[in-house]
PDB file of C-alpha atoms and ligand atoms in Angstrom:
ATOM      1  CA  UNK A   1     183.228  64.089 193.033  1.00 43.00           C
ATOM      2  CA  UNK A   2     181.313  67.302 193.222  1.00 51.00           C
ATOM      3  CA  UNK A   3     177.664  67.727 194.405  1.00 60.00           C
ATOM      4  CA  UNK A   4     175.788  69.978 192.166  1.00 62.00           C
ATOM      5  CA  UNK A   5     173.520  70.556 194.525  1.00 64.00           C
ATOM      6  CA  UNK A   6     176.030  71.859 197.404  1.00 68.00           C
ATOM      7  CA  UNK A   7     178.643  73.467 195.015  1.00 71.00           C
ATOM      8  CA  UNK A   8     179.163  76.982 196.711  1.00 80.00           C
ATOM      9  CA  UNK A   9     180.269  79.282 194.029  1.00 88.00           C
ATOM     10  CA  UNK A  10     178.910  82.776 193.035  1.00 91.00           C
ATOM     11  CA  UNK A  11     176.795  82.653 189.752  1.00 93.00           C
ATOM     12  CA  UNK A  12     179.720  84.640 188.135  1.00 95.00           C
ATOM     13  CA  UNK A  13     181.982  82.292 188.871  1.00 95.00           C
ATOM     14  CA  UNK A  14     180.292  79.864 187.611  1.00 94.00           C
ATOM     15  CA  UNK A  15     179.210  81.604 184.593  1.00 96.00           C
ATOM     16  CA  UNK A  16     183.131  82.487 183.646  1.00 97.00           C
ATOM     17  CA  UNK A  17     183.788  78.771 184.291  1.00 96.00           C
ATOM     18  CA  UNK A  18     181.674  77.450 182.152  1.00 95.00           C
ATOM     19  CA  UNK A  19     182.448  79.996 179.537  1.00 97.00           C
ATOM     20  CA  UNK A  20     186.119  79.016 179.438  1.00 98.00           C
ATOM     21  CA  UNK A  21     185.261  74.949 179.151  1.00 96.00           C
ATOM     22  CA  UNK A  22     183.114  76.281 175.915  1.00 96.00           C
ATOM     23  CA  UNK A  23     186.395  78.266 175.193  1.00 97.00           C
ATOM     24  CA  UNK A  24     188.627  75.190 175.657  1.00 97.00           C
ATOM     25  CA  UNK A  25     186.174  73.046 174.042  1.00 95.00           C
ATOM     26  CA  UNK A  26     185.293  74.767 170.694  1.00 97.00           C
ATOM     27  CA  UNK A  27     188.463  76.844 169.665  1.00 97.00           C
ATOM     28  CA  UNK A  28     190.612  73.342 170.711  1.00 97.00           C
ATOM     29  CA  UNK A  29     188.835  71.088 168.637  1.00 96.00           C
ATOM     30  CA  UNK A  30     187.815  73.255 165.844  1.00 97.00           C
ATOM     31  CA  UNK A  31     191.116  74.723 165.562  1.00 97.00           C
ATOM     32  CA  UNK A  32     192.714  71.502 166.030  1.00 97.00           C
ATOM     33  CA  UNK A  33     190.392  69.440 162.938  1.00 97.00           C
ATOM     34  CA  UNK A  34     191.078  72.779 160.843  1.00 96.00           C
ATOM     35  CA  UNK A  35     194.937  72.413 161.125  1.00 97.00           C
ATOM     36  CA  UNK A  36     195.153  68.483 161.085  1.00 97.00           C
ATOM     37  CA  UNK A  37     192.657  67.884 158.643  1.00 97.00           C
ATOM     38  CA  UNK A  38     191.380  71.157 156.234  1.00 96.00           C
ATOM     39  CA  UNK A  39     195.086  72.054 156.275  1.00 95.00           C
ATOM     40  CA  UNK A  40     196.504  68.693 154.678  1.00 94.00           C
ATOM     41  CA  UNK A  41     196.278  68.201 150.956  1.00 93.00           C
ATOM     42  CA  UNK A  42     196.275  64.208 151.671  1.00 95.00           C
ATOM     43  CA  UNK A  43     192.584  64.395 152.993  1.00 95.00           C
ATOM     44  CA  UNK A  44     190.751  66.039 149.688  1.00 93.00           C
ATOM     45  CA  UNK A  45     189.752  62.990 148.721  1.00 93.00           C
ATOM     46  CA  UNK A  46     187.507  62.947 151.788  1.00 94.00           C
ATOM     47  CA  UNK A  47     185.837  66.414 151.509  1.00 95.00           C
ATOM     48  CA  UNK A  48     182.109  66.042 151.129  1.00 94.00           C
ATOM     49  CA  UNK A  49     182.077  69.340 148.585  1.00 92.00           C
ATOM     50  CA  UNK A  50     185.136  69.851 147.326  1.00 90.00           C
ATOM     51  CA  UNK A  51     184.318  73.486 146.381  1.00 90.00           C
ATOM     52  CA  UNK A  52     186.157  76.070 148.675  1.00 90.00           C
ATOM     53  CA  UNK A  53     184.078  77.879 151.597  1.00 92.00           C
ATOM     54  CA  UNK A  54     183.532  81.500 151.163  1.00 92.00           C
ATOM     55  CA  UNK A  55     186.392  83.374 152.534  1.00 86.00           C
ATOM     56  CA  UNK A  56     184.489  85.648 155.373  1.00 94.00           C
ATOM     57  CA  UNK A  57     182.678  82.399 156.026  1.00 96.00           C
ATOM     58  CA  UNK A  58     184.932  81.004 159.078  1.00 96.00           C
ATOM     59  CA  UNK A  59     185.683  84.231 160.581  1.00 97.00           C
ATOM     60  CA  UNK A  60     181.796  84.777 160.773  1.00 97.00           C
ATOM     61  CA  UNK A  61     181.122  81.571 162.404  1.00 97.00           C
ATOM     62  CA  UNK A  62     183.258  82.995 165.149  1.00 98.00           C
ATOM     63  CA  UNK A  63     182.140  85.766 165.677  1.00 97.00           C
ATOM     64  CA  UNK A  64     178.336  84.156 165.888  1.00 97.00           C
ATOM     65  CA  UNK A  65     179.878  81.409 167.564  1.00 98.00           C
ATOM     66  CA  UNK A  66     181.691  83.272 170.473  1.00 98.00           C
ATOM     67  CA  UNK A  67     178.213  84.674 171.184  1.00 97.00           C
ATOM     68  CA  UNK A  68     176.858  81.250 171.359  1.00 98.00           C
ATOM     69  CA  UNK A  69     178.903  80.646 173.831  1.00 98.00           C
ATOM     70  CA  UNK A  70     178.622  83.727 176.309  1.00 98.00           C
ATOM     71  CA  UNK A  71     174.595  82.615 176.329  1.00 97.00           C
ATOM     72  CA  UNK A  72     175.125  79.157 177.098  1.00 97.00           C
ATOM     73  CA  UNK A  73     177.146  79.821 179.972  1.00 97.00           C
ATOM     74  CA  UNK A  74     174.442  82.957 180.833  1.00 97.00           C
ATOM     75  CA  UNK A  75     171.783  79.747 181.253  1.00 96.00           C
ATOM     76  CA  UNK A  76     174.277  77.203 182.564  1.00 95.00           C
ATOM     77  CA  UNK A  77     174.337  80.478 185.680  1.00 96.00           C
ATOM     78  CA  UNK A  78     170.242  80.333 185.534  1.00 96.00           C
ATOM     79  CA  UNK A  79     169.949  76.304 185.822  1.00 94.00           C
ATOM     80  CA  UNK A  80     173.239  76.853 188.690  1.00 93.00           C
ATOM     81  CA  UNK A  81     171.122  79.484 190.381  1.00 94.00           C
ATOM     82  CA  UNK A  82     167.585  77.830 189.935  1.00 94.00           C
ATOM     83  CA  UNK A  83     169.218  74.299 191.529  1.00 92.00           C
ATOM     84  CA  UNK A  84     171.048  75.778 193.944  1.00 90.00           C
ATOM     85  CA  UNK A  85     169.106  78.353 195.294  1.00 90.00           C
ATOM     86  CA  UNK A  86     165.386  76.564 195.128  1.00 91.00           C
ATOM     87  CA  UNK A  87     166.159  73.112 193.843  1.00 90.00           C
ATOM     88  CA  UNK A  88     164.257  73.377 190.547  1.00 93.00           C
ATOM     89  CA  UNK A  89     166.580  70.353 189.616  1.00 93.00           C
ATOM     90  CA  UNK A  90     166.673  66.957 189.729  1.00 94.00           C
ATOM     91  CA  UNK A  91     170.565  66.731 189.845  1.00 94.00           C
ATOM     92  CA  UNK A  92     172.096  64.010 191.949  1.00 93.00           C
ATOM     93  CA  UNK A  93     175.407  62.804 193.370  1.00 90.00           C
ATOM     94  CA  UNK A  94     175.231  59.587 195.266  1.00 91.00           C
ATOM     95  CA  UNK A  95     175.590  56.856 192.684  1.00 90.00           C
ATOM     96  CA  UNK A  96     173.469  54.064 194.450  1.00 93.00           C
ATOM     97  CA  UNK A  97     171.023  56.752 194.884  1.00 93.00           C
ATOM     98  CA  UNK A  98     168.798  55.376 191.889  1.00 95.00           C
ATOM     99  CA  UNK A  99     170.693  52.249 191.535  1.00 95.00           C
ATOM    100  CA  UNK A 100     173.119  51.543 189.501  1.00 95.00           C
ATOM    101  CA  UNK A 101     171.418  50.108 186.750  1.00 96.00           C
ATOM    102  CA  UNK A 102     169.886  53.416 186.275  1.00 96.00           C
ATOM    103  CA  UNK A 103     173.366  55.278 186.664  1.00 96.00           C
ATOM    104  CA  UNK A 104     174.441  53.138 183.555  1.00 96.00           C
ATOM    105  CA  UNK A 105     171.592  53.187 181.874  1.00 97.00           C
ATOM    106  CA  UNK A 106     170.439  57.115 182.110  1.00 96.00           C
ATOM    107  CA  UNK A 107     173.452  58.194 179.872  1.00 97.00           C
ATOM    108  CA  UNK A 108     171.883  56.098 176.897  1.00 97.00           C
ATOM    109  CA  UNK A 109     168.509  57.203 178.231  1.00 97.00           C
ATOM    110  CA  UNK A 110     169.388  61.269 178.143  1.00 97.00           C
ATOM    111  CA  UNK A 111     170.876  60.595 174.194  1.00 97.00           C
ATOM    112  CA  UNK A 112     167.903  59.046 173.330  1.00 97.00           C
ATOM    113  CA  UNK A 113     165.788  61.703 174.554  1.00 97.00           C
ATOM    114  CA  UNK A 114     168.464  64.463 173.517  1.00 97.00           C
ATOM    115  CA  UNK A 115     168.157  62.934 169.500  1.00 98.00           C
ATOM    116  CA  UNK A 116     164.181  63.221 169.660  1.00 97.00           C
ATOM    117  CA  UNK A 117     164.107  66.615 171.472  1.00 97.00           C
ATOM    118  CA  UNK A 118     167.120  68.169 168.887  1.00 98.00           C
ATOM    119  CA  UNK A 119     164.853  66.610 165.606  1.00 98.00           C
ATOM    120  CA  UNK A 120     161.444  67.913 166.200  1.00 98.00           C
ATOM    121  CA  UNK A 121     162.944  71.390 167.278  1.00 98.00           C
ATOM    122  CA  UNK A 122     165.063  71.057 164.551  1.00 97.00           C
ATOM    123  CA  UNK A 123     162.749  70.523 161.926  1.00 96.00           C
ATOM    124  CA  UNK A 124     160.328  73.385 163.874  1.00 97.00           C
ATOM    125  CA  UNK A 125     163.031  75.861 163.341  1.00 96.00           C
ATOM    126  CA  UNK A 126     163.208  74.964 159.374  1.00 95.00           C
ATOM    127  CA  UNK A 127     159.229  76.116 159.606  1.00 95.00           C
ATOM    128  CA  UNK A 128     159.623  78.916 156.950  1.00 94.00           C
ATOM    129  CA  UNK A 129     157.463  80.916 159.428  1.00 94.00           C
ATOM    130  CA  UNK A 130     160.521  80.694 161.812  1.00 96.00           C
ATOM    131  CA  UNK A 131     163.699  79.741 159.901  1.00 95.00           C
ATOM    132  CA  UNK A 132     164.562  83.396 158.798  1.00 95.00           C
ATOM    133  CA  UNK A 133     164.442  84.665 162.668  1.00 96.00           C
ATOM    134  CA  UNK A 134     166.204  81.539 164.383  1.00 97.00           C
ATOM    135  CA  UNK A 135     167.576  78.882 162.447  1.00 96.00           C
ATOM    136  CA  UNK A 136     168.933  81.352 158.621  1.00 95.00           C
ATOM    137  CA  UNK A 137     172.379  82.071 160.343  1.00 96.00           C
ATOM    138  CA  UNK A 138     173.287  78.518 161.127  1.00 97.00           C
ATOM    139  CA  UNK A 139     172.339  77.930 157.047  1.00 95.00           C
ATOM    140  CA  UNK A 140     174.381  80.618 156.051  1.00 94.00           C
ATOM    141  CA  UNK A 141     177.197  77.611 156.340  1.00 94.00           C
ATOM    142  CA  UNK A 142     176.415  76.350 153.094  1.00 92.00           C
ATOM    143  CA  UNK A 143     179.138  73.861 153.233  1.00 92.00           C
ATOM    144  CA  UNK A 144     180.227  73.274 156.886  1.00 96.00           C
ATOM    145  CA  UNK A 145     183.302  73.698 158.569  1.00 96.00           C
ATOM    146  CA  UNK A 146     184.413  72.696 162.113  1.00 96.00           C
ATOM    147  CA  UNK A 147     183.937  76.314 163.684  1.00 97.00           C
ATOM    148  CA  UNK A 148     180.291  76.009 162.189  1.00 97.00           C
ATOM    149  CA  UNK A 149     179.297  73.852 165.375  1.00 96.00           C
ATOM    150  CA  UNK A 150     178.706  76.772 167.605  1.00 97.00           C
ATOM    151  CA  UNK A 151     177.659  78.972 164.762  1.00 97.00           C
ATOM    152  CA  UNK A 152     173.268  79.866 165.644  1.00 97.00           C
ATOM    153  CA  UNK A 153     171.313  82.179 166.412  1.00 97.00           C
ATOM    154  CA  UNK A 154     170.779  83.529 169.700  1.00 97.00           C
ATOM    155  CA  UNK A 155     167.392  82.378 169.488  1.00 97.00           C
ATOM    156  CA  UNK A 156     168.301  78.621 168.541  1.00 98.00           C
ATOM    157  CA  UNK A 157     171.289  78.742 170.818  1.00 97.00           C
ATOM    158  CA  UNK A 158     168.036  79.239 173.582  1.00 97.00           C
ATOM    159  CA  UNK A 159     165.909  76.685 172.044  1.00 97.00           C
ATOM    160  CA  UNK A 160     169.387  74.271 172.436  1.00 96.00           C
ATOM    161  CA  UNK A 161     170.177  75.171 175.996  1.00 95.00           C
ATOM    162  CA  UNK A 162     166.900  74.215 177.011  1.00 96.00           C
ATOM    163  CA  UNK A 163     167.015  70.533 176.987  1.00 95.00           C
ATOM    164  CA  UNK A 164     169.404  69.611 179.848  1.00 94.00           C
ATOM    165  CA  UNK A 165     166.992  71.732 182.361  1.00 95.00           C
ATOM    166  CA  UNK A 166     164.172  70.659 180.667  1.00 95.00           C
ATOM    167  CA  UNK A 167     165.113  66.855 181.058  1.00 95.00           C
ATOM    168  CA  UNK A 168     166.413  67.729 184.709  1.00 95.00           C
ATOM    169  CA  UNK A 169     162.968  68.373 185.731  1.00 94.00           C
ATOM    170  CA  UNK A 170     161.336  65.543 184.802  1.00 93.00           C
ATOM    171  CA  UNK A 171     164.226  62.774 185.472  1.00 95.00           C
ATOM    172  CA  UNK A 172     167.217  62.026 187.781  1.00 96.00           C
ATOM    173  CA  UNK A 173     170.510  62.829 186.710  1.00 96.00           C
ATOM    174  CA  UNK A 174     173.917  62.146 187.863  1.00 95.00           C
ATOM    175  CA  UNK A 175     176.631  64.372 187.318  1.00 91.00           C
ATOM    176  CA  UNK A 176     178.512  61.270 184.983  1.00 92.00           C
ATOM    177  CA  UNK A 177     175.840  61.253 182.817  1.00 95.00           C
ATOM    178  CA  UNK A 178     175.318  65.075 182.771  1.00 94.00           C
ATOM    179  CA  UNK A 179     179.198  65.295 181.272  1.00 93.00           C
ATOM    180  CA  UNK A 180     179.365  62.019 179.238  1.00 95.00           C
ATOM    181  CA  UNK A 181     176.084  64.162 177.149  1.00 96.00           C
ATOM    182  CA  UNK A 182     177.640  67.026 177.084  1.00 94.00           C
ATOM    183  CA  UNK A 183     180.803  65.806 175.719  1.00 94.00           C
ATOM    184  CA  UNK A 184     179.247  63.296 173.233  1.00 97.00           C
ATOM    185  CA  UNK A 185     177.000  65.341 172.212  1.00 97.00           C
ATOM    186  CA  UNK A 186     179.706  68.230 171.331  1.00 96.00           C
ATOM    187  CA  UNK A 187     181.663  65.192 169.642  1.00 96.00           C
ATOM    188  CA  UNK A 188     178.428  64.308 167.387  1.00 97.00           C
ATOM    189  CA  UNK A 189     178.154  68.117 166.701  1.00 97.00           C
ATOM    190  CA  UNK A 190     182.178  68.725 165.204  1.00 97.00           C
ATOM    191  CA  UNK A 191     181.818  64.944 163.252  1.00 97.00           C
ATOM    192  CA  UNK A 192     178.261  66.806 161.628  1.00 97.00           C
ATOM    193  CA  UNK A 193     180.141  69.754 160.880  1.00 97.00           C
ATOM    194  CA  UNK A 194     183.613  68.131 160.177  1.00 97.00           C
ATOM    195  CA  UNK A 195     183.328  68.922 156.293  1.00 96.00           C
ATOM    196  CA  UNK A 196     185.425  65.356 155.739  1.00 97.00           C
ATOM    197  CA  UNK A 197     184.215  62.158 156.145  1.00 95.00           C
ATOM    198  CA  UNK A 198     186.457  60.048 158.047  1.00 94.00           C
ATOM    199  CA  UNK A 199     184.234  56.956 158.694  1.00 94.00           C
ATOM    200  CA  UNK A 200     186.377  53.599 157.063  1.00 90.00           C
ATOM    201  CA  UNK A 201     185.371  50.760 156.003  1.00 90.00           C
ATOM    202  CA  UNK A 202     184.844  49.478 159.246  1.00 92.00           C
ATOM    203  CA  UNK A 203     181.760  52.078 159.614  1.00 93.00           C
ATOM    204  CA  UNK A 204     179.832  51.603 156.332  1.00 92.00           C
ATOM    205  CA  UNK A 205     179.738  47.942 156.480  1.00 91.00           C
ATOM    206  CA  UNK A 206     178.499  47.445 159.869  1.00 92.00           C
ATOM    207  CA  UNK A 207     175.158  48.261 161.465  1.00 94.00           C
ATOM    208  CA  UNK A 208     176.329  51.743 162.855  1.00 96.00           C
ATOM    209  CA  UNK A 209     175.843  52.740 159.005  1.00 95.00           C
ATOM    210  CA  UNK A 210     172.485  51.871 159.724  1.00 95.00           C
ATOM    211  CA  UNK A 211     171.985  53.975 163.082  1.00 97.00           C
ATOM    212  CA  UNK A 212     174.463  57.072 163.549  1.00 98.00           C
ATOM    213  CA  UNK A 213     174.462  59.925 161.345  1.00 98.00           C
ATOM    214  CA  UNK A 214     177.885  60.997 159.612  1.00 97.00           C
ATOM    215  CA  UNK A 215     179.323  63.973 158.932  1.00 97.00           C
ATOM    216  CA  UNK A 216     178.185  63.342 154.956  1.00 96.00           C
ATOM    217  CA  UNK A 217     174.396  63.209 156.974  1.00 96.00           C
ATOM    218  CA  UNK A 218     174.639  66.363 158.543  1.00 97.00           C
ATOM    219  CA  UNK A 219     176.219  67.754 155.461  1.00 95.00           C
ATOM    220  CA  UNK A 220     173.600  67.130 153.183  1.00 94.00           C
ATOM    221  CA  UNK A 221     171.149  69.077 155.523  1.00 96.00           C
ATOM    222  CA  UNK A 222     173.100  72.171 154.671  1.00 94.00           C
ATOM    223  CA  UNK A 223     172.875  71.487 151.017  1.00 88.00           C
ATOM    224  CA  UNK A 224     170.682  72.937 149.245  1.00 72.00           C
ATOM    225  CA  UNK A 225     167.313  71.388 148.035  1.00 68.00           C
ATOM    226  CA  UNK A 226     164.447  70.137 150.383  1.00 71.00           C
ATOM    227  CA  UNK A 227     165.390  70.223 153.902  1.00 86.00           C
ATOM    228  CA  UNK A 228     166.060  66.967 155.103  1.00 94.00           C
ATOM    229  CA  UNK A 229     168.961  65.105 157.838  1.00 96.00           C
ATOM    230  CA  UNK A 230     167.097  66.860 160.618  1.00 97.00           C
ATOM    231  CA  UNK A 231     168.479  63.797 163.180  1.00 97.00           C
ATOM    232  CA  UNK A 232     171.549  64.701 165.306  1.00 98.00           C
ATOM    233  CA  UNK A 233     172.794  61.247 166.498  1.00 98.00           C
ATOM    234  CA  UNK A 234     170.801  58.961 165.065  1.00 98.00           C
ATOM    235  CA  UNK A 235     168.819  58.199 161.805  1.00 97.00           C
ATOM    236  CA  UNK A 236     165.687  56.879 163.845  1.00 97.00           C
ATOM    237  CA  UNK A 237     163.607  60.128 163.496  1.00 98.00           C
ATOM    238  CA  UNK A 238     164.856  60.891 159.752  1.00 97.00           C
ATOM    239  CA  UNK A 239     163.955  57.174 158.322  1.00 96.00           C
ATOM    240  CA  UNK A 240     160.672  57.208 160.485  1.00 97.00           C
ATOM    241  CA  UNK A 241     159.238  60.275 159.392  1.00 97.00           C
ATOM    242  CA  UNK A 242     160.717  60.004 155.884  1.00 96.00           C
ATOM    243  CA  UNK A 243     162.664  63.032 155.721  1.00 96.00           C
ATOM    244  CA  UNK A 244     165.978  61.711 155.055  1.00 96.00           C
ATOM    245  CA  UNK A 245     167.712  62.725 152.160  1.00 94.00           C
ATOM    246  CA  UNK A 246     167.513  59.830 149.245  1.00 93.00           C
ATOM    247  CA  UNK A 247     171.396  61.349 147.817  1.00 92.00           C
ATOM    248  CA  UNK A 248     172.319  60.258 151.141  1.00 93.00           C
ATOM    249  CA  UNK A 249     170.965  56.617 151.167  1.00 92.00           C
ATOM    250  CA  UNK A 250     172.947  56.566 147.637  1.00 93.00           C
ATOM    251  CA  UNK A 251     176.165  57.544 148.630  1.00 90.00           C
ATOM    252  CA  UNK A 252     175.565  54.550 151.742  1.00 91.00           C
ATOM    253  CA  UNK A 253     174.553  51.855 149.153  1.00 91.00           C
ATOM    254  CA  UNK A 254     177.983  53.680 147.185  1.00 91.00           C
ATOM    255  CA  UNK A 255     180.002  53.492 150.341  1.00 89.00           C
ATOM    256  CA  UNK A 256     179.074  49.980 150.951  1.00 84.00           C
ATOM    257  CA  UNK A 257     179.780  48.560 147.868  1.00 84.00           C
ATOM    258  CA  UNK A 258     182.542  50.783 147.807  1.00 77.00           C
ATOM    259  CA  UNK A 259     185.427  48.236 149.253  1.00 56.00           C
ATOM    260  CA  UNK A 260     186.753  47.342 146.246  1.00 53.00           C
ATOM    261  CA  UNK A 261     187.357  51.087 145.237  1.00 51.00           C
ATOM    262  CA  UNK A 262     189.769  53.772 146.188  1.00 48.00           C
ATOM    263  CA  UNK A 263     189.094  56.528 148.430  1.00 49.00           C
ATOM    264  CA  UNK A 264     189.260  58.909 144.848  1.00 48.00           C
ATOM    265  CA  UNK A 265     186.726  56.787 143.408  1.00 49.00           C
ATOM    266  CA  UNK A 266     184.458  57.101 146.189  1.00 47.00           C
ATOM    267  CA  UNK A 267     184.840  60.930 146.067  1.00 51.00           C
ATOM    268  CA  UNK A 268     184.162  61.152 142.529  1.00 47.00           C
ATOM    269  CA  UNK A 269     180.792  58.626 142.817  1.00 51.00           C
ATOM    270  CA  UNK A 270     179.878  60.800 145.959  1.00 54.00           C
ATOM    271  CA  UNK A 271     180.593  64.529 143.833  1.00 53.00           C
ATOM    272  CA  UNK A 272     178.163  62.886 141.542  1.00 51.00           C
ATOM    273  CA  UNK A 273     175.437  62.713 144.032  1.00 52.00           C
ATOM    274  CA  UNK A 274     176.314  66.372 144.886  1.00 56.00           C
ATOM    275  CA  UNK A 275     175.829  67.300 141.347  1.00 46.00           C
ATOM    276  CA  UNK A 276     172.964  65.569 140.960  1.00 43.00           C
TER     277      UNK A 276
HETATM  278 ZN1   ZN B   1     168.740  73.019 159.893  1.00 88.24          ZN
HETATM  279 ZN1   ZN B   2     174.555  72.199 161.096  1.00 88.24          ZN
END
């Protein structure tokens, strides 16, 4: 496997590579839940708001969204340059380095820290002293769709590349655990912004109800109303600090006694929470 801290590539290299894996990674995906899912009348009854996005609204979340992407590969090249050239980083290769305990462990460890770093700047960037200069463009996605994930602010697209090197400082990580966040935490990011909620039965009867957020979560906290849903993969902060949505812990009580009920009845029950 590669060492991060003897990879010999120029910074533009490096840069351009990591720009195309956001390439890969966001058009793919996005593109892919916008044909097989927003494309296919057999899902409505899953929408979260069934009312239609605005028309310029996805090709505007493109547009903000490719710049997200050319500035997260900009400081991918700084953290590159900063570890390679004067070892800023705590970046590590040899898996019995730390043990392996900790190898298996630090992936769990770096979401856990990734959920409480992502709420409180979160809910800093909804202070209404700083909302209108970072956080109004991600908001301007009323009602999310899958190329919203990417869709911020150059400013908040900062504030969001700064955990990995911030984390890297202070703890060891291993290049598995570096990509297994990465890619979970992009997964977490296109469920939030899915616009259909595809969690069964299986989900909202089981203790992961109780834990993860859902793309109805994340969904809510672009509604309207008091800001609220501030968590990114858990509900830990939200429930703690009482800032979770209360529509939210209706449509879960809903969804759980939903079993008996069709997937249209569940829509209509969860429209009503919408409305109300
Ligand atoms: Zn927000
Ligand atoms: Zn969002």
């Amino acid at each position: 496997m590669p060492d991060l801290n003897h990879l010999s590539i120029s910074p533009f290299t490096y840069i351009a590579t990591e720009f195309a894996s956001h390439l890969v990674r966001y058009f793919g995906l996005a593109i892919t839940a916008y044909v097989l899912i927003w494309k296919r009348k057999s899902f409505l009854p899953h929408k979260v708001d069934p009312k239609p996005v605005p028309k310029n609204q996805i090709r505007s979340e493109i547009m903000q969204s490719s710049l997200t992407m050319i500035i997260f590969s900009i400081m991918g090249g700084c953290v590159y340059v900063l570890n390679h050239d004067y070892g800023w980083f705590r970046f590590y290769a040899d898996a019995h380095q730390y043990g392996l305990t900790y190898l298996i462990l630090s992936p769990i460890l770096l979401v856990l820290l990734h959920d409480t770093y992502f709420y409180w700047t979160h809910r800093f960037m909804h202070h209404p002293k700083v909302f209108k200069l970072v956080h109004r463009v991600h908001h301007q996605s009323y009602s999310p769709t899958p190329f919203t994930s990417y869709s911020f602010h150059m400013l908040e697209t900062l504030i969001d590349s700064l955990y990995i090197p911030v984390i890297s400082l202070l703890i060891p990580v291993h290049l598995y655990a570096l990509i297994f966040v990465v890619f979970y935490s992009y997964a977490i990011n296109l469920i939030g912004h899915l616009g259909y909620e595809l969690y069964g039965k299986w989900f909202w009867n089981s203790w992961m109800a109780e834990v993860f957020t859902t793309t109805t979560f994340h969904h809510y906290h672009h509604l309207g109303g008091p800001k609220t849903n501030f968590g990114f993969y858990f509900r830990f902060w939200d429930r703690i600090c009482q800032t979770e949505d209360p529509r939210y812990q209706k449509v879960l009580q809903n969804r759980k006694q939903a079993s008996g009920l069709s997937n249209a009845d569940v829509r209509t029950d969860q429209s009503s929470q919408l409305a109300g």
